[in-house]
Coordinates of C-alpha atoms in Angstrom, one line a residue:
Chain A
X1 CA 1.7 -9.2 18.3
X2 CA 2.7 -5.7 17.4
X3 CA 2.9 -6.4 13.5
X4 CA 5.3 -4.0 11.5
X5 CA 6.8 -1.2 13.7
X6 CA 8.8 1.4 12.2
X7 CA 11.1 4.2 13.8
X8 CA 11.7 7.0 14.0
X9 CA 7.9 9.0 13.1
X10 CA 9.4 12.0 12.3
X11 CA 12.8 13.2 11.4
X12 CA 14.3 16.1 9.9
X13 CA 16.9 15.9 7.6
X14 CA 19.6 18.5 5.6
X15 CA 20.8 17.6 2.4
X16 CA 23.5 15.4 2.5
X17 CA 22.8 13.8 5.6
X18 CA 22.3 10.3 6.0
X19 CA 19.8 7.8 7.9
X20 CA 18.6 4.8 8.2
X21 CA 14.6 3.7 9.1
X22 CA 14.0 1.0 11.4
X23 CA 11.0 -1.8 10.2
X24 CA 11.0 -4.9 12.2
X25 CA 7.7 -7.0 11.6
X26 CA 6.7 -10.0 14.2
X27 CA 4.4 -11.7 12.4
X28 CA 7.4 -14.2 10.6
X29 CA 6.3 -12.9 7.2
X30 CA 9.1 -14.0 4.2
X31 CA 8.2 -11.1 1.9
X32 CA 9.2 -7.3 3.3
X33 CA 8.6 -4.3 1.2
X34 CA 9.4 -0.2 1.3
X35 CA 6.9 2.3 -0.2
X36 CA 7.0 5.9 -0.8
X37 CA 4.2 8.0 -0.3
X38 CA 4.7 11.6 -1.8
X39 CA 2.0 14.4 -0.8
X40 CA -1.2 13.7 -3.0
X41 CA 0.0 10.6 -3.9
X42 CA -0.5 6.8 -4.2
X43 CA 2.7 4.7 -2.9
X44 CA 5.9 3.7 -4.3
X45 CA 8.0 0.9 -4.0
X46 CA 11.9 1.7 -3.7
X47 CA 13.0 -2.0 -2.7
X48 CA 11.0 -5.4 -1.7
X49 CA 13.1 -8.7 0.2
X50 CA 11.3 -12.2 -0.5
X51 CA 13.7 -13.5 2.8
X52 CA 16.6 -13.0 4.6
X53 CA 19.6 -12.4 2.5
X54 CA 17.8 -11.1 -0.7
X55 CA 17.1 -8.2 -2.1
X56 CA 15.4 -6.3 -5.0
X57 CA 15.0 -3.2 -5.9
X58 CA 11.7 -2.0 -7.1
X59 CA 10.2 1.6 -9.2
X60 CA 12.2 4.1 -7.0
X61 CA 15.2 2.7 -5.8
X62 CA 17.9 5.5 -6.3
X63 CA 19.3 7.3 -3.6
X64 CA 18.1 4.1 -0.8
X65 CA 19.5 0.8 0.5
X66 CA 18.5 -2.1 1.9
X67 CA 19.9 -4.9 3.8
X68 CA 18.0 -8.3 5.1
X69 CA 19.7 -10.1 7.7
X70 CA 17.2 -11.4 9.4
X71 CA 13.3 -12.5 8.7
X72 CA 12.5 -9.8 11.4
X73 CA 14.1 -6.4 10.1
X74 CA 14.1 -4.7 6.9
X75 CA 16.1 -1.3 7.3
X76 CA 16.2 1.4 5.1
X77 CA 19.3 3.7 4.2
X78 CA 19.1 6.9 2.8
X79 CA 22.6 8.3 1.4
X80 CA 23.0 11.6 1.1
X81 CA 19.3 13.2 1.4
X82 CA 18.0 15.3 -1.6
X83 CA 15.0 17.4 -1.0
X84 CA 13.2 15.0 -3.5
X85 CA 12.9 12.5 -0.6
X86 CA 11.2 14.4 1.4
X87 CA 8.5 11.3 1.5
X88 CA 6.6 9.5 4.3
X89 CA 7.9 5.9 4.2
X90 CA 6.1 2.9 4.8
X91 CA 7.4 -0.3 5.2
X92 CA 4.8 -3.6 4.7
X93 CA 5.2 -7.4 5.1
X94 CA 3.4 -10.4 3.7
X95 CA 3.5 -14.1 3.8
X96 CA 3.7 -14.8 0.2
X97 CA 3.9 -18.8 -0.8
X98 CA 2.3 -19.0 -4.1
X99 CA -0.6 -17.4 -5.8
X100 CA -1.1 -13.6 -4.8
X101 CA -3.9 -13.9 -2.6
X102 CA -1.9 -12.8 0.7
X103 CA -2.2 -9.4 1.9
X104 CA 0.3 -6.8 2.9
X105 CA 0.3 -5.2 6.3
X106 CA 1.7 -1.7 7.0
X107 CA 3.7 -0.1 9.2
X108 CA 2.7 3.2 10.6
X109 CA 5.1 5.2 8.1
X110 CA 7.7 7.5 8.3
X111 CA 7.2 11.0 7.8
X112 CA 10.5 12.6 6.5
X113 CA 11.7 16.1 6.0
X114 CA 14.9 17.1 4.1
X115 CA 15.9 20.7 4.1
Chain B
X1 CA 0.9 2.7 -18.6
X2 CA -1.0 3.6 -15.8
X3 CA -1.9 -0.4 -14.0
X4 CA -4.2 0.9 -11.6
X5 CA -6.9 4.2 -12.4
X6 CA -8.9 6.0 -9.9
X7 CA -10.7 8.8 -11.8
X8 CA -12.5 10.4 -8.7
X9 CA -9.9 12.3 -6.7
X10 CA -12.7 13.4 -4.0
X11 CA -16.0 12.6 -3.0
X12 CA -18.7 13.8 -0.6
X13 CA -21.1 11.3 0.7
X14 CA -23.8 11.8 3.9
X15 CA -23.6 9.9 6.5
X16 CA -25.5 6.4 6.4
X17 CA -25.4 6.5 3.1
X18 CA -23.7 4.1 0.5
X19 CA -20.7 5.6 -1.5
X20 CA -19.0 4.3 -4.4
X21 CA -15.0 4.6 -5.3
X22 CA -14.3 3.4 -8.6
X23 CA -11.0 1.8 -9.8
X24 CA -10.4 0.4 -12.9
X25 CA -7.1 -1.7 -13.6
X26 CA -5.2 -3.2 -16.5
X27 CA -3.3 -6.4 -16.6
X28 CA -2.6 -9.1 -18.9
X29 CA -1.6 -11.5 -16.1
X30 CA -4.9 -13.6 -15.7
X31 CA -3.3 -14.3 -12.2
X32 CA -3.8 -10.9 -9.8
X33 CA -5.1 -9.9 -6.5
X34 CA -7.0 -6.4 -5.9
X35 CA -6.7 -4.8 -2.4
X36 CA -8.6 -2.0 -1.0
X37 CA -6.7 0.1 1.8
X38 CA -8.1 3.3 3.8
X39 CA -5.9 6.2 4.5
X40 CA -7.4 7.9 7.6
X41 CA -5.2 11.5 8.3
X42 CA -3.5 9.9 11.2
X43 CA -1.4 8.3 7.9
X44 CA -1.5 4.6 8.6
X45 CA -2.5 2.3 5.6
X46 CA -5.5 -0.2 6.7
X47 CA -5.9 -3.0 4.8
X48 CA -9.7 -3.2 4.2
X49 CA -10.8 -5.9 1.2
X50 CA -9.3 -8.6 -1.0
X51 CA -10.5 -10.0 -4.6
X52 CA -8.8 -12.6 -6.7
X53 CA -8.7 -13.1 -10.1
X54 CA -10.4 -16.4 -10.2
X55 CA -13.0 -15.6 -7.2
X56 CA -16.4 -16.5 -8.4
X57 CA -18.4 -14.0 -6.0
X58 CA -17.6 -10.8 -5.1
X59 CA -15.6 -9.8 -1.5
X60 CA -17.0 -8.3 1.5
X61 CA -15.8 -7.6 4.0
X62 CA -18.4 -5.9 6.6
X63 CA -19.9 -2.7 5.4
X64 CA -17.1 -3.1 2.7
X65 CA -18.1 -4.6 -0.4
X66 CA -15.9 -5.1 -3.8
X67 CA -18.0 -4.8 -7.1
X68 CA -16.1 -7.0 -9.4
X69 CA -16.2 -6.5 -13.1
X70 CA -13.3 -8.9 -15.1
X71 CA -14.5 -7.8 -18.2
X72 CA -14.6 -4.3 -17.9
X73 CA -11.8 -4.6 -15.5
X74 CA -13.2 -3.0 -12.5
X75 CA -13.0 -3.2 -8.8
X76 CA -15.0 -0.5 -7.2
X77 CA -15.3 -0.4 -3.6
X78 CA -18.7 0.3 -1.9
X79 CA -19.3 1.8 1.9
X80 CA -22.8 0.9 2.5
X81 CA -24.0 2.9 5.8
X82 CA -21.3 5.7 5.8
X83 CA -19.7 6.6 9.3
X84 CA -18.2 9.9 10.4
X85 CA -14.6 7.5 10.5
X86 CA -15.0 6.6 7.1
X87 CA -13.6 9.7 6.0
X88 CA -10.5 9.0 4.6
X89 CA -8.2 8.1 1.6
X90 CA -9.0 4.9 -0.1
X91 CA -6.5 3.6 -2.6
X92 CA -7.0 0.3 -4.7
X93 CA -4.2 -1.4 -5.4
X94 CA -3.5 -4.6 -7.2
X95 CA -0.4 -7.7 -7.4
X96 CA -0.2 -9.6 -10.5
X97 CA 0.4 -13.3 -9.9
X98 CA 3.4 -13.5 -13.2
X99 CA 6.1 -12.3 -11.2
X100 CA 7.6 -13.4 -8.1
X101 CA 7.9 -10.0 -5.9
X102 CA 4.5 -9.8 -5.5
X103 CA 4.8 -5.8 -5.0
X104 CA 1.4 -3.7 -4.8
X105 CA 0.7 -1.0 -7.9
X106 CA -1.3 1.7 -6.4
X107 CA -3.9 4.0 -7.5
X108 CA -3.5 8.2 -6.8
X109 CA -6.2 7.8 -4.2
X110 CA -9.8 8.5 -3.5
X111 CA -10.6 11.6 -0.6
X112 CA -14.2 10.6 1.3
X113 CA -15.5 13.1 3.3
X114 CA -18.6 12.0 5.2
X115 CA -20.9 14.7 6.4
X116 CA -22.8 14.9 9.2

């Protein structure tokens, strides 16, 4: 059981470019989430996905995507990179069926760089 | 407004001794959950301790504890028996049951350094 993986760790990106971060969580959790963590700072989230097909976006979502298509996956795409998103990323997962007692697990982040 | 306050930005604490982080919250959802996570500098976020609105007694969790205050609308965290690899970040963070994302709100963060 690996829980949430998340790819690439580091990446280096000049403005304008585009990329997309991998999260893929095993655990068959409904609810998937994407945080920002800026230097210093508690996280952010840009967009959340209560199960395959739908999506929300959350406090940050400007400048990111998101797509569901499966329970597993939960990628995130950045379109044209600004230096304000230099970030690390973490993407999290829960099993949410009522009340708000589950718990969210994290991946390891990702820690990005745009120049 | 600001749902979730952490006043003490960094702390110093020797080791195998107790240590304190304070977080207060505000809400008016009488529904919520309150989550503790640690930080360590290898950046992964470690979930450490859970407290509902309606639970009766506080969490804990281990040498984790969760002081829970409704009225005063606290959730402080307390390391009993501090370790070397409990320094850290500790954020508290906190879900509010009246909407259906269930997204965290996080606090800026607490810095423990344990000394030696």
């Amino acid at each position: 059981n690996a829980g949430v993986t998340q790819t690439p760790k580091f990446r280096i990106l000049k403005i304008g470019q585009s990329m997309t971060l991998q999260c893929t969580q095993d655990m068959n959790h409904n609810y998937m989430y994407w945080y920002r963590q800026d230097p210093g700072m508690g996280l952010k989230l840009i967009y959340y996905s209560v199960g395959a097909g739908i999506t929300d976006k959350g406090e940050v979502p400007n400048g990111y995507n998101v797509s569901r298509s499966t329970t597993e996956d939960f990628p995130l795409r950045l379109e044209l990179a600004a230096p304000s998103q230099t970030s690390v990323y973490f993407c999290a997962s829960s099993y949410s069926t009522g009340p708000p007692t589950d718990t969210q697990y994290f991946g390891p982040g990702t820690r990005l760089t745009v120049l | 407004a600001q749902k979730i306050t952490q006043t003490q930005p960094g702390m110093f604490v020797q080791e195998k001794e107790a240590v304190t982080l304070d977080c207060t919250y505000d809400t008016s959802d009488p529904s919520y959950g309150l989550f503790w996570y640690k930080q360590p500098s290898s950046g992964e976020m470690i979930f450490l301790i859970y407290q509902g609105s309606y639970d009766q007694q506080n969490a804990t969790e281990g040498r984790y504890s969760l002081n829970f205050q409704k009225a005063r609308k606290s959730a402080n965290l307390v390391i009993s028996a501090s370790q070397l690899g409990d320094s850290a970040m500790y954020f508290c963070a906190m879900r509010e049951g009246g909407t259906s994302d269930y997204k965290l709100s996080f606090g800026a963060g607490t810095t423990v350094t344990v000394r030696a």
